[in-house]
PDB file of C-alpha atoms in Angstrom:
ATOM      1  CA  UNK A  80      83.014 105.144 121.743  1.00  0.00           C
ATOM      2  CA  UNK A  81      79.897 106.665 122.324  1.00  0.00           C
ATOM      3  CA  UNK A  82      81.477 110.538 122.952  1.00  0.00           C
ATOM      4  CA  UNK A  83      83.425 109.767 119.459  1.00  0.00           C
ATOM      5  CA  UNK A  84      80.254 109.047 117.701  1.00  0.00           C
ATOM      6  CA  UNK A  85      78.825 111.746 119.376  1.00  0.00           C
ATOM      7  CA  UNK A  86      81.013 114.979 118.627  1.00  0.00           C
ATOM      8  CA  UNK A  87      82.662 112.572 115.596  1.00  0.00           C
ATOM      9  CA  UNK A  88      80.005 111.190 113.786  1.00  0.00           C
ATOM     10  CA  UNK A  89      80.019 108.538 110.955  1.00  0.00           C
ATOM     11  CA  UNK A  90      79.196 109.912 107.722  1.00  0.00           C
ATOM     12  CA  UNK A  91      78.078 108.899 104.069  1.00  0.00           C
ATOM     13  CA  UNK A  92      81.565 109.191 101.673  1.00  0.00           C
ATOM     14  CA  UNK A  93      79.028 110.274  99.127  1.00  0.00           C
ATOM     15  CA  UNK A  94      76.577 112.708 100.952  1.00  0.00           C
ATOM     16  CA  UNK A  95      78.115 112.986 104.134  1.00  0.00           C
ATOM     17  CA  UNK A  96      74.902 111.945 105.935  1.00  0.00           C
ATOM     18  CA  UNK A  97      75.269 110.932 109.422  1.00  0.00           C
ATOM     19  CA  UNK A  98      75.212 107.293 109.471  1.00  0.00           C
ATOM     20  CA  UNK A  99      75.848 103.804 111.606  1.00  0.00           C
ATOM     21  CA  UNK A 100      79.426 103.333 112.909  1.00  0.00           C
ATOM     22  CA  UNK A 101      80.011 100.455 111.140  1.00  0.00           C
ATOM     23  CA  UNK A 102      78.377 101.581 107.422  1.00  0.00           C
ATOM     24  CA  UNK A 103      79.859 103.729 104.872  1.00  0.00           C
ATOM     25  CA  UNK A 104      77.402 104.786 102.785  1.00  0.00           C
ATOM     26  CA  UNK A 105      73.885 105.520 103.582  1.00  0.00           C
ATOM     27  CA  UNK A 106      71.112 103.485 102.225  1.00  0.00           C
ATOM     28  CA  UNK A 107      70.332 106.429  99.453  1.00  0.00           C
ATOM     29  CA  UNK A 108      73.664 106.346  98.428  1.00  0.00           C
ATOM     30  CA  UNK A 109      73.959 102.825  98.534  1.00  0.00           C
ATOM     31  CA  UNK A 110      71.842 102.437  95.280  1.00  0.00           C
ATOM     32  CA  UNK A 111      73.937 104.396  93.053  1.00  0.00           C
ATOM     33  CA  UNK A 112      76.943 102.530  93.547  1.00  0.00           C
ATOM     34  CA  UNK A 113      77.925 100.820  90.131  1.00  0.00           C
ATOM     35  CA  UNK A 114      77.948  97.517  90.680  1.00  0.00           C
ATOM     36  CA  UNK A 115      79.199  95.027  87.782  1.00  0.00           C
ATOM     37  CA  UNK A 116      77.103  92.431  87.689  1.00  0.00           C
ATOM     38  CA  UNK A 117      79.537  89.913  86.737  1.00  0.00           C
ATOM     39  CA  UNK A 118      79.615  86.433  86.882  1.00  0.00           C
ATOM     40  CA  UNK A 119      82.364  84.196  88.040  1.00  0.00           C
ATOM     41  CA  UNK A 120      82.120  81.629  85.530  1.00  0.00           C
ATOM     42  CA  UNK A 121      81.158  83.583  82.918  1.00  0.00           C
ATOM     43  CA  UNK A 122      83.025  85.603  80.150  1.00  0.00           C
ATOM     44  CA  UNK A 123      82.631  89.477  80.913  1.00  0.00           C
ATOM     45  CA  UNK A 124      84.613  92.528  80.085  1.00  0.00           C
ATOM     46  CA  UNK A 125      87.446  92.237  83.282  1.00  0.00           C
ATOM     47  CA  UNK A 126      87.602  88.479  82.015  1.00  0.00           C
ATOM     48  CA  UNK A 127      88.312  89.260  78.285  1.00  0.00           C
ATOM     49  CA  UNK A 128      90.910  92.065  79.449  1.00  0.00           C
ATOM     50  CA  UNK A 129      92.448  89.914  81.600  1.00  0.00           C
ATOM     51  CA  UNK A 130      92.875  87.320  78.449  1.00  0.00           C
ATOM     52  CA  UNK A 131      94.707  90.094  76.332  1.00  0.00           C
ATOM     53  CA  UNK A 132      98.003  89.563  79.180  1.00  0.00           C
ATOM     54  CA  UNK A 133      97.355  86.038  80.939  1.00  0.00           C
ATOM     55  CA  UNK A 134      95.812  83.011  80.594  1.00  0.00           C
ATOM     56  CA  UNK A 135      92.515  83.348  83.275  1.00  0.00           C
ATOM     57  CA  UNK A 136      90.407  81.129  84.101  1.00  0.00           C
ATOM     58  CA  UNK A 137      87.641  82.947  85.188  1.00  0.00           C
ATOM     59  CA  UNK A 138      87.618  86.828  86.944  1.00  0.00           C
ATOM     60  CA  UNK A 139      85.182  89.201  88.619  1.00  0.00           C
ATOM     61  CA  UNK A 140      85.112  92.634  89.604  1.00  0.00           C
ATOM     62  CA  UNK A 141      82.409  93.948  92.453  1.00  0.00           C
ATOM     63  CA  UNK A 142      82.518  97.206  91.127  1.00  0.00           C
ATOM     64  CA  UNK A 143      83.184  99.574  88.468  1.00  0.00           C
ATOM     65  CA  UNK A 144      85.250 101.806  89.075  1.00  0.00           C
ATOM     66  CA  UNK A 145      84.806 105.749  87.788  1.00  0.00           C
ATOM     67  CA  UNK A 146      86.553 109.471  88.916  1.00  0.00           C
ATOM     68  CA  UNK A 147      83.976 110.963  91.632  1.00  0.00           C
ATOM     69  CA  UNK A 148      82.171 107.569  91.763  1.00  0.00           C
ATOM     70  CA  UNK A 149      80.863 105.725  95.078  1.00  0.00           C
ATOM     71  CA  UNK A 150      82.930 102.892  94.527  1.00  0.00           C
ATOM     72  CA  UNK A 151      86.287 105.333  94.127  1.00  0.00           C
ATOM     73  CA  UNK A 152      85.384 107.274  97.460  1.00  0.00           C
ATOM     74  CA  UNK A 153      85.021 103.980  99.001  1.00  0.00           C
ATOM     75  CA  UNK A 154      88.281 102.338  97.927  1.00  0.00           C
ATOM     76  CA  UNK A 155      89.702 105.602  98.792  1.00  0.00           C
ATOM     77  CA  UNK A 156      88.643 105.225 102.474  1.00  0.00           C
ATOM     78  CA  UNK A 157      89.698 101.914 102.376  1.00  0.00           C
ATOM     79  CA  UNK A 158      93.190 102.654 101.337  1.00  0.00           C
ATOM     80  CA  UNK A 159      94.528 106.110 102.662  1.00  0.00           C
ATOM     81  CA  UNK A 160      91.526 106.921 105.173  1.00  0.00           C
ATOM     82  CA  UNK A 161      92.610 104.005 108.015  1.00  0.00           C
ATOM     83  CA  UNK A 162      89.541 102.306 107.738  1.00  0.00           C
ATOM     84  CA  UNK A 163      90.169  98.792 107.100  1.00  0.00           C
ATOM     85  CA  UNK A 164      86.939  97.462 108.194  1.00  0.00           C
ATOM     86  CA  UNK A 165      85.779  98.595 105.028  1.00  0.00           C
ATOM     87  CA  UNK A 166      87.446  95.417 103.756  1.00  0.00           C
ATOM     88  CA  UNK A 167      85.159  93.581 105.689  1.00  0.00           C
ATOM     89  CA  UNK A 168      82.234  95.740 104.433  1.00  0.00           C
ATOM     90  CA  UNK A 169      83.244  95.111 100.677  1.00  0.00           C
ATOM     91  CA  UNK A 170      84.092  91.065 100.860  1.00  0.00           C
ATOM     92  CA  UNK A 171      80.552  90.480 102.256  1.00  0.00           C
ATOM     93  CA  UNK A 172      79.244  92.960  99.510  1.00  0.00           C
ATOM     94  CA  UNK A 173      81.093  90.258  97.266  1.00  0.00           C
ATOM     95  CA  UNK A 174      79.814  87.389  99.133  1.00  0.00           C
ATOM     96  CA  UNK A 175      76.372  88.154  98.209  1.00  0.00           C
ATOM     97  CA  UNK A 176      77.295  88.285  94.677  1.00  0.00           C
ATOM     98  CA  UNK A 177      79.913  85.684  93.845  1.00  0.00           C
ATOM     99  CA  UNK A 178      78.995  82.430  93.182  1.00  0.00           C
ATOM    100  CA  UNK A 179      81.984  79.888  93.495  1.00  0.00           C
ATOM    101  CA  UNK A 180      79.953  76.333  93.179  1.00  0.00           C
ATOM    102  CA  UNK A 181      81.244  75.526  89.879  1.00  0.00           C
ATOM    103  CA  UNK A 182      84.856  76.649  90.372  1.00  0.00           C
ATOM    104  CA  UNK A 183      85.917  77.024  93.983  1.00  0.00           C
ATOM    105  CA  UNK A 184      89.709  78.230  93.488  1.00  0.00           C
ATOM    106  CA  UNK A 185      91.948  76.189  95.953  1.00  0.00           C
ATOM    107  CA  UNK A 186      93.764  78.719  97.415  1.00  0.00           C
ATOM    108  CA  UNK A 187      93.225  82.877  97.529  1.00  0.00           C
ATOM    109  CA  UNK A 188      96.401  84.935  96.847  1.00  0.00           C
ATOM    110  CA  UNK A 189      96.379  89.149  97.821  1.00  0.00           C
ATOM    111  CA  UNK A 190      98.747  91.235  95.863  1.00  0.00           C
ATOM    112  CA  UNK A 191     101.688  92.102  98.464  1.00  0.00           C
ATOM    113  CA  UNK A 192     103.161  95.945  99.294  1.00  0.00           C
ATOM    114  CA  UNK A 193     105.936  96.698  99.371  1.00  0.00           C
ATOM    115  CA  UNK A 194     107.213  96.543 102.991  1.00  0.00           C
ATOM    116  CA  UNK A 195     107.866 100.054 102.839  1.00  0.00           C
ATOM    117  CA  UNK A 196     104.573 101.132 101.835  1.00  0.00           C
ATOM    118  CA  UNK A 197     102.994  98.345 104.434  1.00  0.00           C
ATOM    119  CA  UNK A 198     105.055 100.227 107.187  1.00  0.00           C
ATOM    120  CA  UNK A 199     103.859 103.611 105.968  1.00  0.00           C
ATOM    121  CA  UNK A 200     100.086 102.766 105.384  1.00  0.00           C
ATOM    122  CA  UNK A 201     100.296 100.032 108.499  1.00  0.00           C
ATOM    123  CA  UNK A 202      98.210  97.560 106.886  1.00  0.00           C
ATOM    124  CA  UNK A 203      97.838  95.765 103.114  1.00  0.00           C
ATOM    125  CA  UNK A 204      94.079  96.428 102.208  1.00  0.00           C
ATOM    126  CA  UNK A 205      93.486  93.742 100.437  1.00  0.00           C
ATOM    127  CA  UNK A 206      94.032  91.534 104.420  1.00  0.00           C
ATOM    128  CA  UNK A 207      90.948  92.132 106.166  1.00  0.00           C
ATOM    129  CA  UNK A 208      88.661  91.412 102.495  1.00  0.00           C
ATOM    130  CA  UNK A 209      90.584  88.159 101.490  1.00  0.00           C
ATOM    131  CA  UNK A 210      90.595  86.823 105.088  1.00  0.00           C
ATOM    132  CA  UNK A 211      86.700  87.509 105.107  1.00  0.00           C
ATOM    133  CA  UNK A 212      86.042  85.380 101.989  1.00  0.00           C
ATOM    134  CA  UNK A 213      88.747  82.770 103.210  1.00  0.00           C
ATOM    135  CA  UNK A 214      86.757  81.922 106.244  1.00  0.00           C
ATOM    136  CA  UNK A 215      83.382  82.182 104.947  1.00  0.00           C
ATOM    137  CA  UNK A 216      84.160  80.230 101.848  1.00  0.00           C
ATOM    138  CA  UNK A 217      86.588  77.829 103.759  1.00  0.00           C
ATOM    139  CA  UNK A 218      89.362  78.395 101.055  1.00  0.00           C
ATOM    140  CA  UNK A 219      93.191  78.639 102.764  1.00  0.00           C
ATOM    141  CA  UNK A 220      94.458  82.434 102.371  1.00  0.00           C
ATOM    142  CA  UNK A 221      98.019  83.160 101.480  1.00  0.00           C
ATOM    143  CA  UNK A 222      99.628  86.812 102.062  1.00  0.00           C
ATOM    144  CA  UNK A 223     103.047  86.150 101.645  1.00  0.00           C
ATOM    145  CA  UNK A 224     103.081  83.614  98.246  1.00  0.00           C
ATOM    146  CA  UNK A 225     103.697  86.621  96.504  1.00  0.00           C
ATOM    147  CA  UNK A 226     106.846  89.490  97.347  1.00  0.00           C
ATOM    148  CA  UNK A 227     106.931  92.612  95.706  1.00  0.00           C
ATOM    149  CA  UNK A 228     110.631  93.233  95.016  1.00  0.00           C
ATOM    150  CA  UNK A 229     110.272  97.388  94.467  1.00  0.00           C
ATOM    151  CA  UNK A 230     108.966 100.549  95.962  1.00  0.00           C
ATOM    152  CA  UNK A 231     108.285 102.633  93.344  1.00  0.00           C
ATOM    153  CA  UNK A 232     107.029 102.175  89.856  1.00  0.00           C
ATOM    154  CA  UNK A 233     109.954 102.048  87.474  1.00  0.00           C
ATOM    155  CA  UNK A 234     109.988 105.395  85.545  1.00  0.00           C
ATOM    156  CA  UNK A 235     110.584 103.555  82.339  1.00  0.00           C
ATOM    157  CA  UNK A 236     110.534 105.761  79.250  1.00  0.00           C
ATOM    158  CA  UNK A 237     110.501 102.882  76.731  1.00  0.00           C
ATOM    159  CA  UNK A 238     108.177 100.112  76.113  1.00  0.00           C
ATOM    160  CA  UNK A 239     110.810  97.017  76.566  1.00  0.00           C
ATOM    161  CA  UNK A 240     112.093  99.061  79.650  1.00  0.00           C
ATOM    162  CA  UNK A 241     108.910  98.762  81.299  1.00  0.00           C
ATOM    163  CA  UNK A 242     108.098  94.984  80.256  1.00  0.00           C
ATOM    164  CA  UNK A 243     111.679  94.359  82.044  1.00  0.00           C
ATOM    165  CA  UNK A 244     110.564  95.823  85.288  1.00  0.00           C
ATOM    166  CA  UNK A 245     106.788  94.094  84.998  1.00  0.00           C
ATOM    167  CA  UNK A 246     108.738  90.869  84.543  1.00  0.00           C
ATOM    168  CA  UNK A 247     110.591  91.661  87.918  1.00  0.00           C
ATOM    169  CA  UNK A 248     108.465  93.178  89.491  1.00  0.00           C
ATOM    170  CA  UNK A 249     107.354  90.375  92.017  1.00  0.00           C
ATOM    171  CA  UNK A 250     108.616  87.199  92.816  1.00  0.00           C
ATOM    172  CA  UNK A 251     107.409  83.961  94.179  1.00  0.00           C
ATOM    173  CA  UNK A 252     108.557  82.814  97.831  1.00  0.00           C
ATOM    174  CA  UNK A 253     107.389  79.159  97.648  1.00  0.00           C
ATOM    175  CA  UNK A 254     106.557  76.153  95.083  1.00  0.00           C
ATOM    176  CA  UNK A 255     102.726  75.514  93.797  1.00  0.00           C
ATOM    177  CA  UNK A 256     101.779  73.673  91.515  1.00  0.00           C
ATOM    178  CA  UNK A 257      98.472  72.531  90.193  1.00  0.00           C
ATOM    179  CA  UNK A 258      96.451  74.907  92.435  1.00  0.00           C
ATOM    180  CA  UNK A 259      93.803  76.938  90.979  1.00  0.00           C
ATOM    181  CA  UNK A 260      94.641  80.434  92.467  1.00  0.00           C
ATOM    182  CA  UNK A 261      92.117  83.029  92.926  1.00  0.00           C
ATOM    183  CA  UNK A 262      94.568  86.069  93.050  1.00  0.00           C
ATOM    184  CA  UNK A 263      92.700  89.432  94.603  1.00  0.00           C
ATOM    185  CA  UNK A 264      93.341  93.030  93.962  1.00  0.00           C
ATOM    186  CA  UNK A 265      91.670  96.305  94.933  1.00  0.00           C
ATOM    187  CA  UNK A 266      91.420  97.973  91.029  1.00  0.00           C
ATOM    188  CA  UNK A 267      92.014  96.546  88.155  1.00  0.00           C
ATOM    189  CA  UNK A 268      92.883  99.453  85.914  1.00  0.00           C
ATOM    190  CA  UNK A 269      95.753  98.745  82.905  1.00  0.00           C
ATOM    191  CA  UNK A 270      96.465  95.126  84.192  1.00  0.00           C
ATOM    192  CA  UNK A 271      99.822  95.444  84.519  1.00  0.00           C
ATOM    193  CA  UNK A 272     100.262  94.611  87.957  1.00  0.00           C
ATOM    194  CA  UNK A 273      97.934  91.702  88.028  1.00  0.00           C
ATOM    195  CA  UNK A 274      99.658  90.216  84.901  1.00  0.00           C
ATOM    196  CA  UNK A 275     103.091  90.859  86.245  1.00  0.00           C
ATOM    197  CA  UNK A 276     101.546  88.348  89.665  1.00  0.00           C
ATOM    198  CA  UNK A 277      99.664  86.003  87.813  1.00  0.00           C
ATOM    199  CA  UNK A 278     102.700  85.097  85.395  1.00  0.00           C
ATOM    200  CA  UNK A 279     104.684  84.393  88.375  1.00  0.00           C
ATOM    201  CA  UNK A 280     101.871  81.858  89.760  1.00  0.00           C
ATOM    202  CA  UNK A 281     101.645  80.336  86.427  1.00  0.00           C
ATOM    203  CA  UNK A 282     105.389  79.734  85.811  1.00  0.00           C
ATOM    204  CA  UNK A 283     105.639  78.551  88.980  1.00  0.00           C
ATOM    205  CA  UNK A 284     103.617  75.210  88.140  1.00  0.00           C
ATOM    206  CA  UNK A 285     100.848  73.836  86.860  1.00  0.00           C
ATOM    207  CA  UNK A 286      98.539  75.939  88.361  1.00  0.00           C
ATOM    208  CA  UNK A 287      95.355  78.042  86.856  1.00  0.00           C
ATOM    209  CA  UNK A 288      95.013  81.749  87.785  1.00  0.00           C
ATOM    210  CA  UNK A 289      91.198  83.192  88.296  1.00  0.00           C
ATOM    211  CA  UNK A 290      91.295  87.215  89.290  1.00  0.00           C
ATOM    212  CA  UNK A 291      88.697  88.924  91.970  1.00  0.00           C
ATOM    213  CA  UNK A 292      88.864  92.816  92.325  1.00  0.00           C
ATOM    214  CA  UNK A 293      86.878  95.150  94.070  1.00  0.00           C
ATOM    215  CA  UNK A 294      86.327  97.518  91.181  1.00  0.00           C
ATOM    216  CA  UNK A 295      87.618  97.927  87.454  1.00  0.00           C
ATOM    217  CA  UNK A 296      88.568 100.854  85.776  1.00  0.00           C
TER     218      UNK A 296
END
């Protein structure tokens, strides 16, 4: 480990400043990531977007999320750059910043891959994050409530085409009801996904759906 971090050094995503093994930004850089602000409980803009496709209970996002940002480069890492500790990195990020007291969700839900896209990436990004706030929170994780039933996006080239595929998207693998779900995702950009997850939760039972994301678009 020591001759990797010494002819393979860890560097800033943003500056590329040489910095500890385990960080991913440097303390400079650290400060200009666009955090949201949000709070749990509270209405705020991913919880009134979220309102315009699903009932939600309450959402929050960590981060915004721009082109060239911090937060993109991060996620970025995250997802294609095999370095799923930055999971870890970004739930305790979250932990500092998410306050749960008045509405602890009974159970947290990740957003599946496809198994083809699992076997070709190796791991689900969302894993290492939800497990995180699972075990600090004490709040049961499930990774497998949820199946997503295609590979690819549906190259739908009219508007009832697409809700069709949205509706089948995903598909439930085992009975809730009244649970209050907190359902994760890394970005929240048009919704559709989310909505296509959370409807599925909600139809299953009487169950309330809350949304956490790393960043919003």
């Amino acid at each position: 480990m020591f001759l990797l971090d010494l002819f393979f050094p860890n560097r800033c995503v943003e500056c590329n400043r040489i910095i500890p093994s385990e960080e991913v930004v440097c303390e400079l850089c650290f400060d200009q990531i666009l955090f949201t602000h949000h709070q749990f409980s509270a209405r705020n803009l991913l919880s009134e977007k979220c309102r315009l496709l699903f009932p939600v209970q309450n959402a929050f996002a960590l981060m915004q999320f721009e082109e060239e940002s911090t937060s993109q480069k991060i996620i970025h890492q995250l997802k294609y750059g095999s370095r799923k500790k930055i999971g870890k990195m970004l739930a305790n990020w979250t932990l500092e910043k998410l306050d749960l007291n008045q509405n602890k969700p009974d159970l947290l839900v990740t957003v599946p891959l496809h198994q083809k896209k699992l076997k070709e990436r190796g791991y689900n990004q969302l894993h290492l994050f939800a497990n995180t706030l699972s075990e600090t929170l004490q709040i049961p994780c499930d990774h497998h409530l949820i199946k997503r039933n295609f590979y690819k996006k549906a190259q739908a080239k009219k508007n009832r085409d697409q809700r069709i595929f949205n509706e089948n998207l995903f598909s439930i693998t085992r009975k809730i009801t009244n649970q209050h779900v907190l359902l994760i995702d890394d970005v929240f950009t048009t919704g559709n996904t989310m909505s296509a997850v959370a409807w599925e939760i909600l139809k299953a039972g009487d169950n309330n759906v809350s949304v956490l994301v790393m960043a919003m678009d």
